[in-house]
Amino acid sequence: MEKRIFDNPADPSLDRVDGRVKVTGKATYSAEYAVPNLAHAVLVTSTIAKGVITGIDAEKANSAPGVLAVISHLNAPKVPGWGSAAQPAERAPIGTSFRVFYDHFVYFDGQPVAMVVADTHERAVYAASLLKITYQSEKHRTHFEANVQQAIVPLNVQRNKTSPFADYDRGEKGQVEAHIEAEYTIPTQHHQPMEPHAIVAVWEAEDKLTVYDKNQGVKSAQGQLAQAFKIPRENVRVIAKYIGGAFGSGIRVWPHTIAAVLAAKHVGRPVKLVLGREQMFTSVGYRPYTVQKLTIGASKNGKLTSITHEGIGQTSAYEEHLERTILASRSLYACPHVSTRYRLLSLDVNTPTWMRGPGDATGMFALESAMDEMAFALNIDPLDFRIKNYAELDQERNLPWSAKSLKECYVLGAEKFGWKNRKLEPKSMQKDGVLVGYGMASSLYGFHRHPSKARAVMQADGSVIVQSATMDIGPGTGTAMTRIAAKVLGIHAKMVRFDLGDSALPDAPGQNGSSTIPSVGSAVHDVCVALRDRLIEMAFEMPGFATKEKSQVVVRNGQVLASMADTNGVSFGDILKHHHRNELEISAESKSGPERDQYSMYSFGCHFVEVEVSPFTGEVHVTRVVTCADVGTIINYKTARSQSIGGIVGGIGMALMEESAMDHRYGRYVTSDFSSYHIPVHADIPPIEVYYIDKPDVHVNPIGSKGLGEIAIVGVAAAVANAVFHATGKRIRQLPITPDKLI
Amino acid sequence: MANDHPDDQKDDMHDPAHEDRRFFLKQSVAFAGLSLAAPHWPLAGTDPDDVPIGNAEKVKLSLTINGAKKRLTVDPRMTLLDVLRENLGLNGTKKGCDFGQCGACTVHVNGQRTLSCLTFAVMQHSRKVETVESLAKGKVLHPLQEAFIKHDGFQCGYCTPGQLMSAVSCIREGQAGSAQEVREYMSGNLCRCGAYPNIVDAILEVKSKGLKV
Amino acid sequence: MKPFQYLRPKTIREAISMAAEDPDARYIAGGTNLIDLMKRGIVSPSKLIDINHLPLKKIEHKGDRIHIGALALNSEVAQNKLVTVRQPLLVKALLAGASGQLRNMATVGGNLLQRTRCSYFYDTALPCNKREPGSGCSAKEGINRTHAIFFYGNETPSCIAVHPSDMCVALAALDTAVVVTGPNGERRLMMKDLHRLSTAQPELDTYLAPGELITSIEVLDNVFDKHNHYLKVRDRASYAFALVSVAAALRMEEGKIWDARVALGGVAHKPWRYWAIELMLKGKEPSEALFREVADHELKSATASGQNAFKIKMTSNAIVAALKTAAGIS
């Protein structure tokens, strides 16, 4: 595949294919499906962190106007997939997904304990306020530092010794002439997409369910709902065509979804549930509070001799959530001796989940901060230090990289940023009375490709409908897939329609782990290649074509042409017409092969950040960012660039302001809205320059493209923290870097 | 923890500063003769064009929505946002936080950008409300809609209607003179996907072209 | 939300009699805080008296002051020529607050009466003396990073929440009277006499009597138009409440400070006029050293509750920075 196969002057980026519906307000999000006879549900959540529900006084609520039902563990319909109906005497053992309205146990503050359903939203909300729930509290543990001694090797790892999260040691410690040791903390952070999670649940028949649910994987939601309600998979339809952001919050089917489905069953009407913003803090997971210790040894000339990376992440009392926190330290740099340890601390909180750049955004904050500290200790430029320790192969797996242009990223990013103007000494650059700092960090994210199916249906007019049950939580899936289809079939993008977000479509993975383009993009590529080849075969069955040389044939402008030079071929429409076909349908499945065992596959990148820090107020303003990534082929530069910018914005939030604060006396979040949980606003975000190496990685998949969504945020927080150190001489190891930490 | 000057912040003390006297020497007058006659608020029978009327769960009112006059009966607890979305099917206006902290619900009321989640519909009786659905004229998109598409000023699209309505106001209010000014005056519209730089580019382009918004 | 009766009076008198009828009735103007409180079940009025149609929007200059109607929107005040020319500090404070949309909705009267943003006040599941007198102050030993450092006298505060307004900080620094009308007629309060400290009755934010309605404010003319600054320190660059804010205004002649006004936001239960500083600055030549000296003076009396200890230094720094900008020294 040649360089810049997609974006070049002759073939510029597509505008978002769903741009028009989104700017006109016509895109339909989950809560917006107009279903007849819709009832409105409101979730009521626990106000204690651990204990049992001793009573639910629903009398007033039940008699409030318009109320259809008050549902709780006392009267909820059974979920057949959860087994016995008897009230369990014991708390669920760890490894049990939370079962909503199942029993009287409270596992975390903000746990759904009841639901009020009424004919209008206003009435449901009011009735919910009349509900009186009593509890018997037990002593809860939510404070990370106070309980950290109880962190353990995850049970998951204890059972599975080959787990990547098992203790890892490689090599011998070389000569340590310089040494740093530091502890880094990231607080709990929440995805908080602009669209709150919402569902409209409709029981079409006793065993037939349709849900319009905000999630990141219609097929996995379909499977989980079918399993829970013990109905055939094909009887569950999950629709999520437009999703107002998710960033990981929609990867699982959460309790509120089950609750709404139960409520719809209970009242015998379709039910709509929209989570309140405060409920978004306890209902859909979060990036877990994590403490990490990094020890780095190096020789005087700047060669790494040892990296020890220990990470302890928070999880709930009923489930383990593991993430890649310590894994990058094994692969990113050349280092003879690497040790990693990963532990989990169970607390009385809800289960964390994957949030953009899961694990790596956390781990790379620590590793890339520590690398900066080591460079400072060695009096070496932080970028030079990284280049000195460039890993030419993956030492963890002892495999070559499928492709790695990180060095090119470093060079290009540094040049565009003007890194050479950086003075080595911290606190040495000032402008108009403010401190200026330059910081950088590397980025990586593992390559994920899952088996995916796609269907392509050529229409009589030569247009094509391509379908796959993939998702678009914002990156522009439909746009990228349209681009791939149009390119392979040699047709204008306007002749392609891409359908997604419906479990009735061909199997595809959920949108997570930056796997959509690698997985579904490959399936779309393959199905369009198959369609193209079938059209060529059909053309050869037509008079005048049989004599041509098959290897010379090309498709262009919706035609099969005998050769590149041919200008007068046969149109796809005419091919179908000749064969008396109204349409031509092809399906394909695409998946990884043996290359996964032959190469180590990652996306790579780096970020360069300039900050200004007020010496009086401690306020940090990011004033410039340059980011550069090597993610293989860029399918659509315009939307890819936006995804990179979005990752930087998320990283700036992570670095400077995002923190879900809990009052541990109550085990309850004090941050419960956008006024107390800050995410960046327009005024926080400077111009961001984005560059790509844009060379296909020929080993990963037929389109040579790797994931971009996660790598966009990985390392950003460290780059900001490193810039703050350079500006102020203060090393902040506990995020977020709020003004109080700098005055 | 003591305040050295108890007079200063405490309220029941006599005023310490000379300025206070300037006020009180001149201005101390009582609003005499205020009648405490029986209240006479409207309960029923009045023209709905004049005052919204009804009981605690149903009130009649009229609103001009995107140029069309609508007569509605609503629960007075309904915000303008909920009336738009639930009663009128105008789902373009989004509910992001419901507490005036995100800007996704931004609409224009009598031409001014307003958070529709923080106002009861009854309070807007007889006013003109414009939503994102009013921007395009038939198939012709508003210049800002075109610019948002061109500059990719959104990803998931959920904050987009609010960003657009706010952007229109930002230009109309004369607050789009520079990137910095746009960023400040658009800061009431959160975008979690992080489309901010592209939104700023879109607004500046429309502004610099002098297109009518 | 509890059902309520919606009322729309035509005159001030009618509004006041409506309020006098029912202690659970509430006036509503912009609604940007009250509706928030109603949605969360913190305030549950039986009647909502919509005062938006009363003739209280006028902004005019009469005699030695600007009269600003209580229903003038924050954005209208910030754009009004009389205000931008005569009271630029007020404009700066207004524009530092909230967002374009909220400033289009929030009124002057409502801004004066907006309630604290303490998270515990907004969470009905947790104790809060302001919401439920006697239940305790969760913030004192809880998450109190944004809470108050200035209190009155030696009394133990029953609430350590801060007043959230920016506008009020400027009004406290300037000389402002608040005109209110109630069943017993009209009266004027100085800005400093409007808001309460938190000692005895933390549930009350102001000294307004039940049913009283703010009808206007009056800002006295001054000579601070050349040397003033509103500095707001916050966790993000815009659309956030202040950690600390400083309204600083100086009258400078021949290189000396002749008169000074300093008020602080984000540090106390009410906008905190810094009287001591004003006296100390008079007659002095501006310098960073002088500003630091005066800034630190009253901060000796500041008290931290734990997480907000940084505010003491931050306040001092912010005062210095604001005064430097106001004085025009770098």
mmCIF file of C-alpha atoms in Angstrom, chain B residues 1-6 8-11 15-17 19-20 22-24 26-27 29-31 33-37 39-41 43 50-52 54-56 76-77 79 98-103 106 112-115 117-120 122-123 125 127 166 173 184-185 187-190, chain C residues 1-8 10 13-14 18 21 28-32 35-36 38-40 47-48 50 52 64-65 95 99 101-105 151-155 157 175 177 181-183 185-186 188 190 192-193 195 207 218 220 238-239 261 270-273 275-276 301 303:
data_model
loop_
_atom_site.group_PDB
_atom_site.id
_atom_site.type_symbol
_atom_site.label_atom_id
_atom_site.label_comp_id
_atom_site.label_asym_id
_atom_site.label_seq_id
_atom_site.Cartn_x
_atom_site.Cartn_y
_atom_site.Cartn_z
ATOM 1 C CA MET B 1 -9.896 33.690 63.111
ATOM 2 C CA ALA B 2 -10.947 37.056 64.458
ATOM 3 C CA ASN B 3 -11.797 39.870 62.191
ATOM 4 C CA ASP B 4 -9.976 42.862 63.593
ATOM 5 C CA HIS B 5 -12.726 45.192 62.611
ATOM 6 C CA PRO B 6 -16.015 43.858 63.811
ATOM 7 C CA ASP B 8 -16.606 46.149 59.023
ATOM 8 C CA GLN B 9 -18.392 42.959 58.080
ATOM 9 C CA LYS B 10 -21.022 42.829 60.748
ATOM 10 C CA ASP B 11 -24.282 44.092 59.682
ATOM 11 C CA ASP B 15 -21.776 52.120 59.302
ATOM 12 C CA PRO B 16 -18.053 52.757 59.534
ATOM 13 C CA ALA B 17 -17.490 54.414 56.228
ATOM 14 C CA GLU B 19 -19.922 56.762 52.009
ATOM 15 C CA ASP B 20 -22.751 55.168 53.896
ATOM 16 C CA ARG B 22 -23.962 59.888 51.712
ATOM 17 C CA PHE B 23 -26.653 57.376 51.006
ATOM 18 C CA PHE B 24 -28.710 57.659 54.045
ATOM 19 C CA LYS B 26 -30.262 61.859 51.092
ATOM 20 C CA GLN B 27 -32.226 58.782 50.472
ATOM 21 C CA VAL B 29 -37.613 57.475 52.566
ATOM 22 C CA ALA B 30 -40.294 55.015 53.362
ATOM 23 C CA PHE B 31 -42.528 53.439 50.832
ATOM 24 C CA GLY B 33 -49.167 53.591 52.101
ATOM 25 C CA LEU B 34 -48.544 50.199 50.631
ATOM 26 C CA SER B 35 -51.822 48.416 50.593
ATOM 27 C CA LEU B 36 -52.128 44.952 51.914
ATOM 28 C CA ALA B 37 -55.423 44.393 50.239
ATOM 29 C CA PRO B 39 -54.494 39.336 46.574
ATOM 30 C CA HIS B 40 -56.008 39.277 43.142
ATOM 31 C CA TRP B 41 -53.921 36.934 41.102
ATOM 32 C CA LEU B 43 -56.654 31.713 38.583
ATOM 33 C CA ASP B 50 -52.069 37.691 28.585
ATOM 34 C CA VAL B 51 -51.019 35.542 31.503
ATOM 35 C CA PRO B 52 -50.459 31.807 31.767
ATOM 36 C CA GLY B 54 -54.201 27.118 35.380
ATOM 37 C CA ASN B 55 -53.593 24.988 38.419
ATOM 38 C CA ALA B 56 -50.524 23.412 39.950
ATOM 39 C CA PRO B 76 -45.622 24.377 35.406
ATOM 40 C CA ARG B 77 -42.751 22.253 36.694
ATOM 41 C CA THR B 79 -38.633 23.509 31.996
ATOM 42 C CA ASP B 98 -30.198 19.888 33.567
ATOM 43 C CA PHE B 99 -28.512 22.334 35.965
ATOM 44 C CA GLY B 100 -27.231 25.085 33.700
ATOM 45 C CA GLN B 101 -23.679 23.826 33.790
ATOM 46 C CA CYS B 102 -23.078 22.576 30.241
ATOM 47 C CA GLY B 103 -24.859 24.720 27.650
ATOM 48 C CA THR B 106 -28.987 26.645 24.688
ATOM 49 C CA GLN B 112 -30.979 36.114 23.388
ATOM 50 C CA ARG B 113 -29.111 32.911 24.136
ATOM 51 C CA THR B 114 -30.702 31.240 27.115
ATOM 52 C CA LEU B 115 -30.368 27.955 28.978
ATOM 53 C CA CYS B 117 -33.061 23.822 31.344
ATOM 54 C CA LEU B 118 -33.001 26.658 33.869
ATOM 55 C CA THR B 119 -36.262 28.331 33.038
ATOM 56 C CA PHE B 120 -39.806 27.101 33.424
ATOM 57 C CA VAL B 122 -44.537 29.148 31.858
ATOM 58 C CA MET B 123 -42.061 31.935 32.477
ATOM 59 C CA HIS B 125 -45.177 32.596 27.941
ATOM 60 C CA ARG B 127 -42.040 34.939 24.044
ATOM 61 C CA SER B 166 -24.376 30.010 21.309
ATOM 62 C CA GLU B 173 -23.250 40.046 20.418
ATOM 63 C CA GLU B 184 -14.137 33.107 26.509
ATOM 64 C CA TYR B 185 -17.624 33.808 25.226
ATOM 65 C CA SER B 187 -17.013 28.791 27.489
ATOM 66 C CA GLY B 188 -20.568 28.192 28.632
ATOM 67 C CA ASN B 189 -20.806 25.352 26.130
ATOM 68 C CA LEU B 190 -18.981 22.228 27.196
ATOM 69 C CA MET C 1 -40.150 18.736 42.298
ATOM 70 C CA LYS C 2 -43.167 19.549 44.386
ATOM 71 C CA PRO C 3 -46.068 21.029 42.426
ATOM 72 C CA PHE C 4 -46.402 24.771 42.798
ATOM 73 C CA GLN C 5 -48.817 27.485 41.796
ATOM 74 C CA TYR C 6 -47.399 29.812 39.191
ATOM 75 C CA LEU C 7 -48.308 33.474 39.692
ATOM 76 C CA ARG C 8 -47.538 36.496 37.610
ATOM 77 C CA LYS C 10 -48.562 43.000 37.372
ATOM 78 C CA ARG C 13 -47.491 45.958 45.224
ATOM 79 C CA GLU C 14 -49.327 42.917 43.946
ATOM 80 C CA MET C 18 -48.782 37.673 47.094
ATOM 81 C CA GLU C 21 -50.010 35.848 51.887
ATOM 82 C CA ILE C 28 -38.582 34.089 40.782
ATOM 83 C CA ALA C 29 -36.651 36.286 38.370
ATOM 84 C CA GLY C 30 -33.892 34.721 36.238
ATOM 85 C CA GLY C 31 -34.387 31.428 37.992
ATOM 86 C CA THR C 32 -30.844 30.289 37.327
ATOM 87 C CA ILE C 35 -34.787 26.332 39.626
ATOM 88 C CA ASP C 36 -31.575 24.468 40.309
ATOM 89 C CA MET C 38 -36.067 23.348 43.282
ATOM 90 C CA LYS C 39 -34.900 20.493 41.046
ATOM 91 C CA ARG C 40 -32.746 19.180 43.845
ATOM 92 C CA LYS C 47 -46.160 29.399 44.923
ATOM 93 C CA LEU C 48 -43.794 30.882 42.449
ATOM 94 C CA ASP C 50 -42.801 35.487 38.625
ATOM 95 C CA ASN C 52 -40.038 39.287 35.502
ATOM 96 C CA ASP C 64 -24.393 61.074 42.200
ATOM 97 C CA ARG C 65 -25.161 57.457 41.390
ATOM 98 C CA LEU C 95 -18.044 39.269 32.883
ATOM 99 C CA SER C 99 -21.390 32.189 31.004
ATOM 100 C CA GLN C 101 -26.183 32.343 28.529
ATOM 101 C CA LEU C 102 -26.414 32.654 32.296
ATOM 102 C CA ARG C 103 -25.582 36.352 32.221
ATOM 103 C CA ASN C 104 -28.468 36.744 29.781
ATOM 104 C CA MET C 105 -30.806 35.199 32.339
ATOM 105 C CA PHE C 151 -15.155 34.492 59.839
ATOM 106 C CA TYR C 152 -16.511 37.051 62.211
ATOM 107 C CA GLY C 153 -15.104 37.483 65.667
ATOM 108 C CA ASN C 154 -14.460 34.496 67.874
ATOM 109 C CA GLU C 155 -17.712 32.726 67.344
ATOM 110 C CA PRO C 157 -19.145 29.426 62.413
ATOM 111 C CA ASP C 175 -20.184 51.882 47.482
ATOM 112 C CA ALA C 177 -26.901 50.512 48.397
ATOM 113 C CA THR C 181 -39.507 47.023 49.221
ATOM 114 C CA GLY C 182 -41.684 45.041 51.523
ATOM 115 C CA PRO C 183 -45.002 45.061 53.312
ATOM 116 C CA GLY C 185 -42.429 50.033 52.743
ATOM 117 C CA GLU C 186 -39.095 50.763 51.135
ATOM 118 C CA ARG C 188 -32.037 50.886 51.804
ATOM 119 C CA MET C 190 -25.597 49.172 52.400
ATOM 120 C CA LYS C 192 -22.180 45.206 53.641
ATOM 121 C CA ASP C 193 -25.439 45.009 55.530
ATOM 122 C CA HIS C 195 -25.464 39.501 53.504
ATOM 123 C CA TYR C 207 -31.004 40.452 56.283
ATOM 124 C CA GLU C 218 -27.478 52.240 43.580
ATOM 125 C CA LEU C 220 -22.231 55.785 43.914
ATOM 126 C CA SER C 238 -13.679 30.230 32.547
ATOM 127 C CA TYR C 239 -17.137 29.151 33.712
ATOM 128 C CA ARG C 261 -11.146 49.731 47.743
ATOM 129 C CA LYS C 270 -20.374 37.016 52.286
ATOM 130 C CA PRO C 271 -18.450 39.274 49.946
ATOM 131 C CA TRP C 272 -15.547 40.369 52.116
ATOM 132 C CA ARG C 273 -14.703 44.015 52.072
ATOM 133 C CA TRP C 275 -11.395 47.667 55.051
ATOM 134 C CA ALA C 276 -8.033 47.478 56.785
ATOM 135 C CA SER C 301 -6.777 36.428 61.116
ATOM 136 C CA THR C 303 -8.506 30.380 59.521
#
